[in-house]
Amino acid sequence: MKNELYAVVGNPISHSKSPRIHSLFARQTGGPIEYTAIQAPLEDFAGTVKHFFEGGGKGLNVTVPFKEQAWTLAEHRTPRAEMAGAANTLYLDQDNDLVADNTDGVGIVRDLHDNQKVPLKGARILVLGAGGAVRGVLGPLLAEQPAALTIANRTVAKAEALVRLFAHSAENIALSACGFDQPAQPYDVIINGTSASLQGDLPPISANVIGPDTVVYDMMYSLQTTTFNQWAKDNGAQRVYDGLGMLVEQAAEAFYVWRGVRPETAPVIDELRND
Ligand code: ATR
């Protein structure tokens, strides 16, 4: 049987863990799958996508810096992609139209709620950052019905814009925006969605947001404890998680979207952690 072709597109792409994750899914589910990494030229993402699907490709994952372009390029968007304003998953429908989906938000919710057993319903959540990564996860987080979700960002206007955008998904949820100087009480869950750690920076947030029961989640992943999680631990956080689980969960959801089969994620997360 001929292999079905999938790939992740980004620039740069050599660091991507997606080929490894999807090859583990393929081994587990027994499908005839080939999953590669494609570096698209910065000025021709659209041409790369066209070429891939014209060559018989079945599905693409999209990563930095093309997620917004993927969203724009698609002829149809799933509701969760529509809200996210960015797409990490592309495929063709029966009419050969390009469909954009976004599985990042489902990924973080599955990791927090299903894997780490963190209650989100009724929780008070603090989200740091208001860029594309945060917009991508707000819809699925709000769907869990937290009691309150505060978006704190360096540029407060961007956090306020997200509050306006998601207000209609936040009935009975205290959704609010502020700067980093404002939050000063312990939260149930703190999610770092800033890209500050890429520059070795920390969002300048009061350590008072961390209580003994606070769960801290950095959407970033690195081999060592992330800068943000180290700060949280140094300030008394007992439960800190990085974004590896989210990465595997968003991949599993994309795999399900393409192939209708949901791979088991726990063994894949374990295997990547030990790589
Ligand atoms: P991404 O796709 O990773 O979300 P982005 O859309 O550029 O990238 O958003 C980056 C986020 O990290 C923003 O919330 C940004 O804050 P601003 O909106 O004020 O720019 C935040 N960020 C980046 N560097 C930061 C730093 N050094 N300290 C605090 N926040 C930072």
mmCIF file with all atom_site columns, C-alpha atoms in Angstrom, residues 14-216:
data_model
loop_
_atom_site.group_PDB
_atom_site.id
_atom_site.type_symbol
_atom_site.label_atom_id
_atom_site.label_alt_id
_atom_site.label_comp_id
_atom_site.label_asym_id
_atom_site.label_entity_id
_atom_site.label_seq_id
_atom_site.pdbx_PDB_ins_code
_atom_site.Cartn_x
_atom_site.Cartn_y
_atom_site.Cartn_z
_atom_site.occupancy
_atom_site.B_iso_or_equiv
_atom_site.pdbx_formal_charge
_atom_site.auth_seq_id
_atom_site.auth_comp_id
_atom_site.auth_asym_id
_atom_site.auth_atom_id
_atom_site.pdbx_PDB_model_num
ATOM 1   C CA . SER A 1 14  ? 14.638  21.438 11.789 1.00 0.00 ? 14  SER A CA 1
ATOM 2   C CA . HIS A 1 15  ? 13.858  21.634 15.528 1.00 0.00 ? 15  HIS A CA 1
ATOM 3   C CA . SER A 1 16  ? 10.283  20.405 15.089 1.00 0.00 ? 16  SER A CA 1
ATOM 4   C CA . LYS A 1 17  ? 9.210   17.419 17.148 1.00 0.00 ? 17  LYS A CA 1
ATOM 5   C CA . SER A 1 18  ? 6.153   16.779 14.999 1.00 0.00 ? 18  SER A CA 1
ATOM 6   C CA . PRO A 1 19  ? 7.778   14.162 12.702 1.00 0.00 ? 19  PRO A CA 1
ATOM 7   C CA . ARG A 1 20  ? 8.867   12.183 15.763 1.00 0.00 ? 20  ARG A CA 1
ATOM 8   C CA . ILE A 1 21  ? 5.448   12.470 17.419 1.00 0.00 ? 21  ILE A CA 1
ATOM 9   C CA . HIS A 1 22  ? 3.561   11.447 14.304 1.00 0.00 ? 22  HIS A CA 1
ATOM 10  C CA . SER A 1 23  ? 5.879   8.549  13.568 1.00 0.00 ? 23  SER A CA 1
ATOM 11  C CA . LEU A 1 24  ? 5.112   7.256  17.086 1.00 0.00 ? 24  LEU A CA 1
ATOM 12  C CA . PHE A 1 25  ? 1.382   7.688  16.406 1.00 0.00 ? 25  PHE A CA 1
ATOM 13  C CA . ALA A 1 26  ? 1.779   5.839  13.094 1.00 0.00 ? 26  ALA A CA 1
ATOM 14  C CA . ARG A 1 27  ? 3.628   2.971  14.757 1.00 0.00 ? 27  ARG A CA 1
ATOM 15  C CA . GLN A 1 28  ? 0.914   2.764  17.402 1.00 0.00 ? 28  GLN A CA 1
ATOM 16  C CA . THR A 1 29  ? -2.051  2.856  15.015 1.00 0.00 ? 29  THR A CA 1
ATOM 17  C CA . GLY A 1 30  ? -0.443  0.857  12.210 1.00 0.00 ? 30  GLY A CA 1
ATOM 18  C CA . GLY A 1 31  ? -1.232  3.266  9.392  1.00 0.00 ? 31  GLY A CA 1
ATOM 19  C CA . PRO A 1 32  ? 0.864   3.491  6.198  1.00 0.00 ? 32  PRO A CA 1
ATOM 20  C CA . ILE A 1 33  ? 1.977   7.019  6.990  1.00 0.00 ? 33  ILE A CA 1
ATOM 21  C CA . GLU A 1 34  ? 4.912   9.151  6.007  1.00 0.00 ? 34  GLU A CA 1
ATOM 22  C CA . TYR A 1 35  ? 5.303   12.421 7.933  1.00 0.00 ? 35  TYR A CA 1
ATOM 23  C CA . THR A 1 36  ? 8.061   14.842 6.956  1.00 0.00 ? 36  THR A CA 1
ATOM 24  C CA . ALA A 1 37  ? 9.185   18.380 7.817  1.00 0.00 ? 37  ALA A CA 1
ATOM 25  C CA . ILE A 1 38  ? 9.080   21.058 5.132  1.00 0.00 ? 38  ILE A CA 1
ATOM 26  C CA . GLN A 1 39  ? 10.826  24.414 5.388  1.00 0.00 ? 39  GLN A CA 1
ATOM 27  C CA . ALA A 1 40  ? 8.733   26.834 3.321  1.00 0.00 ? 40  ALA A CA 1
ATOM 28  C CA . PRO A 1 41  ? 10.402  29.985 2.003  1.00 0.00 ? 41  PRO A CA 1
ATOM 29  C CA . LEU A 1 42  ? 9.215   32.953 4.060  1.00 0.00 ? 42  LEU A CA 1
ATOM 30  C CA . GLU A 1 43  ? 7.773   34.585 0.943  1.00 0.00 ? 43  GLU A CA 1
ATOM 31  C CA . ASP A 1 44  ? 6.023   31.515 -0.475 1.00 0.00 ? 44  ASP A CA 1
ATOM 32  C CA . PHE A 1 45  ? 4.056   29.610 2.139  1.00 0.00 ? 45  PHE A CA 1
ATOM 33  C CA . ALA A 1 46  ? 1.049   29.462 -0.225 1.00 0.00 ? 46  ALA A CA 1
ATOM 34  C CA . GLY A 1 47  ? 3.123   27.906 -3.013 1.00 0.00 ? 47  GLY A CA 1
ATOM 35  C CA . THR A 1 48  ? 4.495   25.287 -0.634 1.00 0.00 ? 48  THR A CA 1
ATOM 36  C CA . VAL A 1 49  ? 0.994   24.324 0.524  1.00 0.00 ? 49  VAL A CA 1
ATOM 37  C CA . LYS A 1 50  ? -0.300  24.140 -3.058 1.00 0.00 ? 50  LYS A CA 1
ATOM 38  C CA . HIS A 1 51  ? 2.616   21.970 -4.147 1.00 0.00 ? 51  HIS A CA 1
ATOM 39  C CA . PHE A 1 52  ? 2.153   19.621 -1.184 1.00 0.00 ? 52  PHE A CA 1
ATOM 40  C CA . PHE A 1 53  ? -1.533  18.961 -1.796 1.00 0.00 ? 53  PHE A CA 1
ATOM 41  C CA . GLU A 1 54  ? -1.165  18.794 -5.592 1.00 0.00 ? 54  GLU A CA 1
ATOM 42  C CA . GLY A 1 55  ? 1.420   16.086 -4.969 1.00 0.00 ? 55  GLY A CA 1
ATOM 43  C CA . GLY A 1 56  ? -1.197  14.001 -3.151 1.00 0.00 ? 56  GLY A CA 1
ATOM 44  C CA . GLY A 1 57  ? -0.446  15.159 0.418  1.00 0.00 ? 57  GLY A CA 1
ATOM 45  C CA . LYS A 1 58  ? -3.201  14.344 2.930  1.00 0.00 ? 58  LYS A CA 1
ATOM 46  C CA . GLY A 1 59  ? -2.598  16.783 5.753  1.00 0.00 ? 59  GLY A CA 1
ATOM 47  C CA . LEU A 1 60  ? -0.308  19.541 6.940  1.00 0.00 ? 60  LEU A CA 1
ATOM 48  C CA . ASN A 1 61  ? 0.593   20.878 10.329 1.00 0.00 ? 61  ASN A CA 1
ATOM 49  C CA . VAL A 1 62  ? 1.614   24.506 10.319 1.00 0.00 ? 62  VAL A CA 1
ATOM 50  C CA . THR A 1 63  ? 3.970   26.198 12.730 1.00 0.00 ? 63  THR A CA 1
ATOM 51  C CA . VAL A 1 64  ? 5.807   29.489 13.224 1.00 0.00 ? 64  VAL A CA 1
ATOM 52  C CA . PRO A 1 65  ? 5.608   31.846 11.383 1.00 0.00 ? 65  PRO A CA 1
ATOM 53  C CA . PHE A 1 66  ? 2.843   30.623 9.079  1.00 0.00 ? 66  PHE A CA 1
ATOM 54  C CA . LYS A 1 67  ? -0.172  29.920 11.309 1.00 0.00 ? 67  LYS A CA 1
ATOM 55  C CA . GLU A 1 68  ? -1.955  33.164 10.437 1.00 0.00 ? 68  GLU A CA 1
ATOM 56  C CA . GLN A 1 69  ? -1.206  32.736 6.742  1.00 0.00 ? 69  GLN A CA 1
ATOM 57  C CA . ALA A 1 70  ? -2.607  29.210 6.860  1.00 0.00 ? 70  ALA A CA 1
ATOM 58  C CA . TRP A 1 71  ? -5.809  30.622 8.327  1.00 0.00 ? 71  TRP A CA 1
ATOM 59  C CA . THR A 1 72  ? -6.061  33.265 5.591  1.00 0.00 ? 72  THR A CA 1
ATOM 60  C CA . LEU A 1 73  ? -5.235  30.858 2.790  1.00 0.00 ? 73  LEU A CA 1
ATOM 61  C CA . ALA A 1 74  ? -7.914  28.286 3.625  1.00 0.00 ? 74  ALA A CA 1
ATOM 62  C CA . GLU A 1 75  ? -11.259 28.306 1.831  1.00 0.00 ? 75  GLU A CA 1
ATOM 63  C CA . HIS A 1 76  ? -13.041 27.012 4.936  1.00 0.00 ? 76  HIS A CA 1
ATOM 64  C CA . ARG A 1 77  ? -12.286 27.217 8.648  1.00 0.00 ? 77  ARG A CA 1
ATOM 65  C CA . THR A 1 78  ? -13.564 25.121 11.512 1.00 0.00 ? 78  THR A CA 1
ATOM 66  C CA . PRO A 1 79  ? -15.287 27.161 14.244 1.00 0.00 ? 79  PRO A CA 1
ATOM 67  C CA . ARG A 1 80  ? -12.335 26.680 16.605 1.00 0.00 ? 80  ARG A CA 1
ATOM 68  C CA . ALA A 1 81  ? -9.917  27.870 13.903 1.00 0.00 ? 81  ALA A CA 1
ATOM 69  C CA . GLU A 1 82  ? -12.165 30.839 13.211 1.00 0.00 ? 82  GLU A CA 1
ATOM 70  C CA . MET A 1 83  ? -11.921 31.936 16.855 1.00 0.00 ? 83  MET A CA 1
ATOM 71  C CA . ALA A 1 84  ? -8.203  31.230 17.071 1.00 0.00 ? 84  ALA A CA 1
ATOM 72  C CA . GLY A 1 85  ? -7.387  33.497 14.116 1.00 0.00 ? 85  GLY A CA 1
ATOM 73  C CA . ALA A 1 86  ? -4.666  31.037 13.185 1.00 0.00 ? 86  ALA A CA 1
ATOM 74  C CA . ALA A 1 87  ? -4.437  27.461 11.945 1.00 0.00 ? 87  ALA A CA 1
ATOM 75  C CA . ASN A 1 88  ? -2.072  24.635 12.800 1.00 0.00 ? 88  ASN A CA 1
ATOM 76  C CA . THR A 1 89  ? -3.815  21.942 10.755 1.00 0.00 ? 89  THR A CA 1
ATOM 77  C CA . LEU A 1 90  ? -4.750  21.902 7.055  1.00 0.00 ? 90  LEU A CA 1
ATOM 78  C CA . TYR A 1 91  ? -6.468  19.325 4.860  1.00 0.00 ? 91  TYR A CA 1
ATOM 79  C CA . LEU A 1 92  ? -8.635  19.078 1.739  1.00 0.00 ? 92  LEU A CA 1
ATOM 80  C CA . ASP A 1 93  ? -12.350 18.330 1.996  1.00 0.00 ? 93  ASP A CA 1
ATOM 81  C CA . GLN A 1 94  ? -14.379 16.205 -0.480 1.00 0.00 ? 94  GLN A CA 1
ATOM 82  C CA . ASP A 1 95  ? -14.573 19.139 -2.891 1.00 0.00 ? 95  ASP A CA 1
ATOM 83  C CA . ASN A 1 96  ? -10.791 19.583 -2.740 1.00 0.00 ? 96  ASN A CA 1
ATOM 84  C CA . ASP A 1 97  ? -11.233 22.844 -0.829 1.00 0.00 ? 97  ASP A CA 1
ATOM 85  C CA . LEU A 1 98  ? -8.536  23.720 1.698  1.00 0.00 ? 98  LEU A CA 1
ATOM 86  C CA . VAL A 1 99  ? -9.817  23.536 5.296  1.00 0.00 ? 99  VAL A CA 1
ATOM 87  C CA . ALA A 1 100 ? -8.051  25.166 8.263  1.00 0.00 ? 100 ALA A CA 1
ATOM 88  C CA . ASP A 1 101 ? -8.375  23.805 11.772 1.00 0.00 ? 101 ASP A CA 1
ATOM 89  C CA . ASN A 1 102 ? -6.689  24.685 15.062 1.00 0.00 ? 102 ASN A CA 1
ATOM 90  C CA . THR A 1 103 ? -5.984  21.970 17.609 1.00 0.00 ? 103 THR A CA 1
ATOM 91  C CA . ASP A 1 104 ? -3.756  23.970 19.988 1.00 0.00 ? 104 ASP A CA 1
ATOM 92  C CA . GLY A 1 105 ? -6.551  24.913 22.392 1.00 0.00 ? 105 GLY A CA 1
ATOM 93  C CA . VAL A 1 106 ? -7.847  21.377 22.618 1.00 0.00 ? 106 VAL A CA 1
ATOM 94  C CA . GLY A 1 107 ? -4.238  20.351 23.189 1.00 0.00 ? 107 GLY A CA 1
ATOM 95  C CA . ILE A 1 108 ? -3.738  22.462 26.304 1.00 0.00 ? 108 ILE A CA 1
ATOM 96  C CA . VAL A 1 109 ? -7.146  21.575 27.733 1.00 0.00 ? 109 VAL A CA 1
ATOM 97  C CA . ARG A 1 110 ? -6.533  17.825 27.252 1.00 0.00 ? 110 ARG A CA 1
ATOM 98  C CA . ASP A 1 111 ? -3.127  18.092 28.873 1.00 0.00 ? 111 ASP A CA 1
ATOM 99  C CA . LEU A 1 112 ? -4.322  20.137 31.843 1.00 0.00 ? 112 LEU A CA 1
ATOM 100 C CA . HIS A 1 113 ? -7.664  18.471 32.386 1.00 0.00 ? 113 HIS A CA 1
ATOM 101 C CA . ASP A 1 114 ? -7.256  14.876 31.212 1.00 0.00 ? 114 ASP A CA 1
ATOM 102 C CA . ASN A 1 115 ? -3.541  14.212 31.771 1.00 0.00 ? 115 ASN A CA 1
ATOM 103 C CA . GLN A 1 116 ? -2.805  16.345 34.824 1.00 0.00 ? 116 GLN A CA 1
ATOM 104 C CA . LYS A 1 117 ? -6.345  16.154 36.280 1.00 0.00 ? 117 LYS A CA 1
ATOM 105 C CA . VAL A 1 118 ? -6.509  19.904 36.856 1.00 0.00 ? 118 VAL A CA 1
ATOM 106 C CA . PRO A 1 119 ? -10.126 21.030 37.380 1.00 0.00 ? 119 PRO A CA 1
ATOM 107 C CA . LEU A 1 120 ? -10.876 23.914 35.015 1.00 0.00 ? 120 LEU A CA 1
ATOM 108 C CA . LYS A 1 121 ? -14.608 24.245 35.628 1.00 0.00 ? 121 LYS A CA 1
ATOM 109 C CA . GLY A 1 122 ? -15.036 26.925 38.264 1.00 0.00 ? 122 GLY A CA 1
ATOM 110 C CA . ALA A 1 123 ? -11.302 27.642 38.368 1.00 0.00 ? 123 ALA A CA 1
ATOM 111 C CA . ARG A 1 124 ? -9.736  31.093 38.517 1.00 0.00 ? 124 ARG A CA 1
ATOM 112 C CA . ILE A 1 125 ? -7.283  31.210 35.640 1.00 0.00 ? 125 ILE A CA 1
ATOM 113 C CA . LEU A 1 126 ? -4.565  33.775 34.952 1.00 0.00 ? 126 LEU A CA 1
ATOM 114 C CA . VAL A 1 127 ? -3.267  33.818 31.373 1.00 0.00 ? 127 VAL A CA 1
ATOM 115 C CA . LEU A 1 128 ? -0.054  35.735 30.696 1.00 0.00 ? 128 LEU A CA 1
ATOM 116 C CA . GLY A 1 129 ? 0.325   37.078 27.167 1.00 0.00 ? 129 GLY A CA 1
ATOM 117 C CA . ALA A 1 130 ? -2.092  38.190 24.482 1.00 0.00 ? 130 ALA A CA 1
ATOM 118 C CA . GLY A 1 131 ? -0.439  37.148 21.225 1.00 0.00 ? 131 GLY A CA 1
ATOM 119 C CA . GLY A 1 132 ? -1.306  34.478 18.699 1.00 0.00 ? 132 GLY A CA 1
ATOM 120 C CA . ALA A 1 133 ? -0.511  31.596 21.035 1.00 0.00 ? 133 ALA A CA 1
ATOM 121 C CA . VAL A 1 134 ? -2.939  32.871 23.669 1.00 0.00 ? 134 VAL A CA 1
ATOM 122 C CA . ARG A 1 135 ? -5.687  33.672 21.190 1.00 0.00 ? 135 ARG A CA 1
ATOM 123 C CA . GLY A 1 136 ? -5.359  30.083 19.945 1.00 0.00 ? 136 GLY A CA 1
ATOM 124 C CA . VAL A 1 137 ? -6.215  28.566 23.326 1.00 0.00 ? 137 VAL A CA 1
ATOM 125 C CA . LEU A 1 138 ? -8.804  30.967 24.771 1.00 0.00 ? 138 LEU A CA 1
ATOM 126 C CA . GLY A 1 139 ? -11.872 29.422 23.110 1.00 0.00 ? 139 GLY A CA 1
ATOM 127 C CA . PRO A 1 140 ? -11.305 25.879 24.425 1.00 0.00 ? 140 PRO A CA 1
ATOM 128 C CA . LEU A 1 141 ? -10.267 27.209 27.868 1.00 0.00 ? 141 LEU A CA 1
ATOM 129 C CA . LEU A 1 142 ? -13.444 29.293 28.172 1.00 0.00 ? 142 LEU A CA 1
ATOM 130 C CA . ALA A 1 143 ? -15.505 26.313 27.014 1.00 0.00 ? 143 ALA A CA 1
ATOM 131 C CA . GLU A 1 144 ? -14.416 24.563 30.235 1.00 0.00 ? 144 GLU A CA 1
ATOM 132 C CA . GLN A 1 145 ? -16.411 27.185 32.172 1.00 0.00 ? 145 GLN A CA 1
ATOM 133 C CA . PRO A 1 146 ? -13.817 28.605 34.560 1.00 0.00 ? 146 PRO A CA 1
ATOM 134 C CA . ALA A 1 147 ? -15.211 31.049 37.137 1.00 0.00 ? 147 ALA A CA 1
ATOM 135 C CA . ALA A 1 148 ? -12.768 33.741 36.037 1.00 0.00 ? 148 ALA A CA 1
ATOM 136 C CA . LEU A 1 149 ? -10.145 34.183 33.360 1.00 0.00 ? 149 LEU A CA 1
ATOM 137 C CA . THR A 1 150 ? -7.789  37.157 33.544 1.00 0.00 ? 150 THR A CA 1
ATOM 138 C CA . ILE A 1 151 ? -5.546  38.006 30.600 1.00 0.00 ? 151 ILE A CA 1
ATOM 139 C CA . ALA A 1 152 ? -2.473  39.974 31.684 1.00 0.00 ? 152 ALA A CA 1
ATOM 140 C CA . ASN A 1 153 ? -0.174  41.390 29.034 1.00 0.00 ? 153 ASN A CA 1
ATOM 141 C CA . ARG A 1 154 ? 2.684   43.855 28.645 1.00 0.00 ? 154 ARG A CA 1
ATOM 142 C CA . THR A 1 155 ? 0.596   45.695 26.061 1.00 0.00 ? 155 THR A CA 1
ATOM 143 C CA . VAL A 1 156 ? -2.725  45.943 27.890 1.00 0.00 ? 156 VAL A CA 1
ATOM 144 C CA . ALA A 1 157 ? -4.636  47.017 24.761 1.00 0.00 ? 157 ALA A CA 1
ATOM 145 C CA . LYS A 1 158 ? -3.964  43.615 23.192 1.00 0.00 ? 158 LYS A CA 1
ATOM 146 C CA . ALA A 1 159 ? -5.382  41.831 26.234 1.00 0.00 ? 159 ALA A CA 1
ATOM 147 C CA . GLU A 1 160 ? -8.429  44.124 26.093 1.00 0.00 ? 160 GLU A CA 1
ATOM 148 C CA . ALA A 1 161 ? -8.912  43.331 22.416 1.00 0.00 ? 161 ALA A CA 1
ATOM 149 C CA . LEU A 1 162 ? -8.957  39.607 23.224 1.00 0.00 ? 162 LEU A CA 1
ATOM 150 C CA . VAL A 1 163 ? -11.540 40.179 25.948 1.00 0.00 ? 163 VAL A CA 1
ATOM 151 C CA . ARG A 1 164 ? -13.786 41.931 23.415 1.00 0.00 ? 164 ARG A CA 1
ATOM 152 C CA . LEU A 1 165 ? -13.246 39.166 20.868 1.00 0.00 ? 165 LEU A CA 1
ATOM 153 C CA . PHE A 1 166 ? -14.111 36.381 23.309 1.00 0.00 ? 166 PHE A CA 1
ATOM 154 C CA . ALA A 1 167 ? -16.805 38.151 25.337 1.00 0.00 ? 167 ALA A CA 1
ATOM 155 C CA . HIS A 1 168 ? -19.579 36.190 23.632 1.00 0.00 ? 168 HIS A CA 1
ATOM 156 C CA . SER A 1 169 ? -17.906 32.877 24.638 1.00 0.00 ? 169 SER A CA 1
ATOM 157 C CA . ALA A 1 170 ? -17.666 33.986 28.258 1.00 0.00 ? 170 ALA A CA 1
ATOM 158 C CA . GLU A 1 171 ? -21.208 34.090 29.553 1.00 0.00 ? 171 GLU A CA 1
ATOM 159 C CA . ASN A 1 172 ? -21.064 33.664 33.352 1.00 0.00 ? 172 ASN A CA 1
ATOM 160 C CA . ILE A 1 173 ? -17.265 33.870 33.285 1.00 0.00 ? 173 ILE A CA 1
ATOM 161 C CA . ALA A 1 174 ? -15.457 36.895 34.717 1.00 0.00 ? 174 ALA A CA 1
ATOM 162 C CA . LEU A 1 175 ? -13.252 37.587 31.677 1.00 0.00 ? 175 LEU A CA 1
ATOM 163 C CA . SER A 1 176 ? -10.933 40.552 32.147 1.00 0.00 ? 176 SER A CA 1
ATOM 164 C CA . ALA A 1 177 ? -7.738  42.201 30.930 1.00 0.00 ? 177 ALA A CA 1
ATOM 165 C CA . CYS A 1 178 ? -4.928  43.938 32.804 1.00 0.00 ? 178 CYS A CA 1
ATOM 166 C CA . GLY A 1 179 ? -1.215  44.689 32.887 1.00 0.00 ? 179 GLY A CA 1
ATOM 167 C CA . PHE A 1 180 ? 1.396   42.548 34.624 1.00 0.00 ? 180 PHE A CA 1
ATOM 168 C CA . ASP A 1 181 ? 1.422   44.866 37.638 1.00 0.00 ? 181 ASP A CA 1
ATOM 169 C CA . GLN A 1 182 ? -2.162  44.141 38.618 1.00 0.00 ? 182 GLN A CA 1
ATOM 170 C CA . PRO A 1 183 ? -2.674  40.476 39.580 1.00 0.00 ? 183 PRO A CA 1
ATOM 171 C CA . ALA A 1 184 ? -1.709  40.053 43.232 1.00 0.00 ? 184 ALA A CA 1
ATOM 172 C CA . GLN A 1 185 ? -3.809  37.189 44.610 1.00 0.00 ? 185 GLN A CA 1
ATOM 173 C CA . PRO A 1 186 ? -3.257  33.431 44.211 1.00 0.00 ? 186 PRO A CA 1
ATOM 174 C CA . TYR A 1 187 ? -4.888  31.844 41.162 1.00 0.00 ? 187 TYR A CA 1
ATOM 175 C CA . ASP A 1 188 ? -5.899  28.211 40.700 1.00 0.00 ? 188 ASP A CA 1
ATOM 176 C CA . VAL A 1 189 ? -4.166  27.977 37.330 1.00 0.00 ? 189 VAL A CA 1
ATOM 177 C CA . ILE A 1 190 ? -1.540  30.245 35.743 1.00 0.00 ? 190 ILE A CA 1
ATOM 178 C CA . ILE A 1 191 ? -0.746  29.766 32.068 1.00 0.00 ? 191 ILE A CA 1
ATOM 179 C CA . ASN A 1 192 ? 2.306   31.456 30.578 1.00 0.00 ? 192 ASN A CA 1
ATOM 180 C CA . GLY A 1 193 ? 1.561   32.168 26.918 1.00 0.00 ? 193 GLY A CA 1
ATOM 181 C CA . THR A 1 194 ? 4.140   34.922 26.437 1.00 0.00 ? 194 THR A CA 1
ATOM 182 C CA . SER A 1 195 ? 7.203   34.378 24.302 1.00 0.00 ? 195 SER A CA 1
ATOM 183 C CA . ALA A 1 196 ? 9.337   36.149 26.942 1.00 0.00 ? 196 ALA A CA 1
ATOM 184 C CA . SER A 1 197 ? 11.402  33.066 27.708 1.00 0.00 ? 197 SER A CA 1
ATOM 185 C CA . LEU A 1 198 ? 12.657  32.995 24.113 1.00 0.00 ? 198 LEU A CA 1
ATOM 186 C CA . GLN A 1 199 ? 14.697  36.014 25.170 1.00 0.00 ? 199 GLN A CA 1
ATOM 187 C CA . GLY A 1 200 ? 15.391  34.492 28.604 1.00 0.00 ? 200 GLY A CA 1
ATOM 188 C CA . ASP A 1 201 ? 12.931  37.004 30.082 1.00 0.00 ? 201 ASP A CA 1
ATOM 189 C CA . LEU A 1 202 ? 10.157  36.648 32.634 1.00 0.00 ? 202 LEU A CA 1
ATOM 190 C CA . PRO A 1 203 ? 6.857   38.495 32.543 1.00 0.00 ? 203 PRO A CA 1
ATOM 191 C CA . PRO A 1 204 ? 7.193   40.866 35.541 1.00 0.00 ? 204 PRO A CA 1
ATOM 192 C CA . ILE A 1 205 ? 4.382   39.427 37.607 1.00 0.00 ? 205 ILE A CA 1
ATOM 193 C CA . SER A 1 206 ? 4.014   39.423 41.396 1.00 0.00 ? 206 SER A CA 1
ATOM 194 C CA . ALA A 1 207 ? 4.902   36.136 43.094 1.00 0.00 ? 207 ALA A CA 1
ATOM 195 C CA . ASN A 1 208 ? 1.713   36.625 45.143 1.00 0.00 ? 208 ASN A CA 1
ATOM 196 C CA . VAL A 1 209 ? -0.215  35.022 42.262 1.00 0.00 ? 209 VAL A CA 1
ATOM 197 C CA . ILE A 1 210 ? 1.274   31.695 43.350 1.00 0.00 ? 210 ILE A CA 1
ATOM 198 C CA . GLY A 1 211 ? -0.358  29.909 46.268 1.00 0.00 ? 211 GLY A CA 1
ATOM 199 C CA . PRO A 1 212 ? 0.316   26.402 47.605 1.00 0.00 ? 212 PRO A CA 1
ATOM 200 C CA . ASP A 1 213 ? -2.347  24.885 45.329 1.00 0.00 ? 213 ASP A CA 1
ATOM 201 C CA . THR A 1 214 ? -1.645  26.925 42.201 1.00 0.00 ? 214 THR A CA 1
ATOM 202 C CA . VAL A 1 215 ? -1.029  24.914 39.046 1.00 0.00 ? 215 VAL A CA 1
ATOM 203 C CA . VAL A 1 216 ? 1.483   26.595 36.733 1.00 0.00 ? 216 VAL A CA 1
#
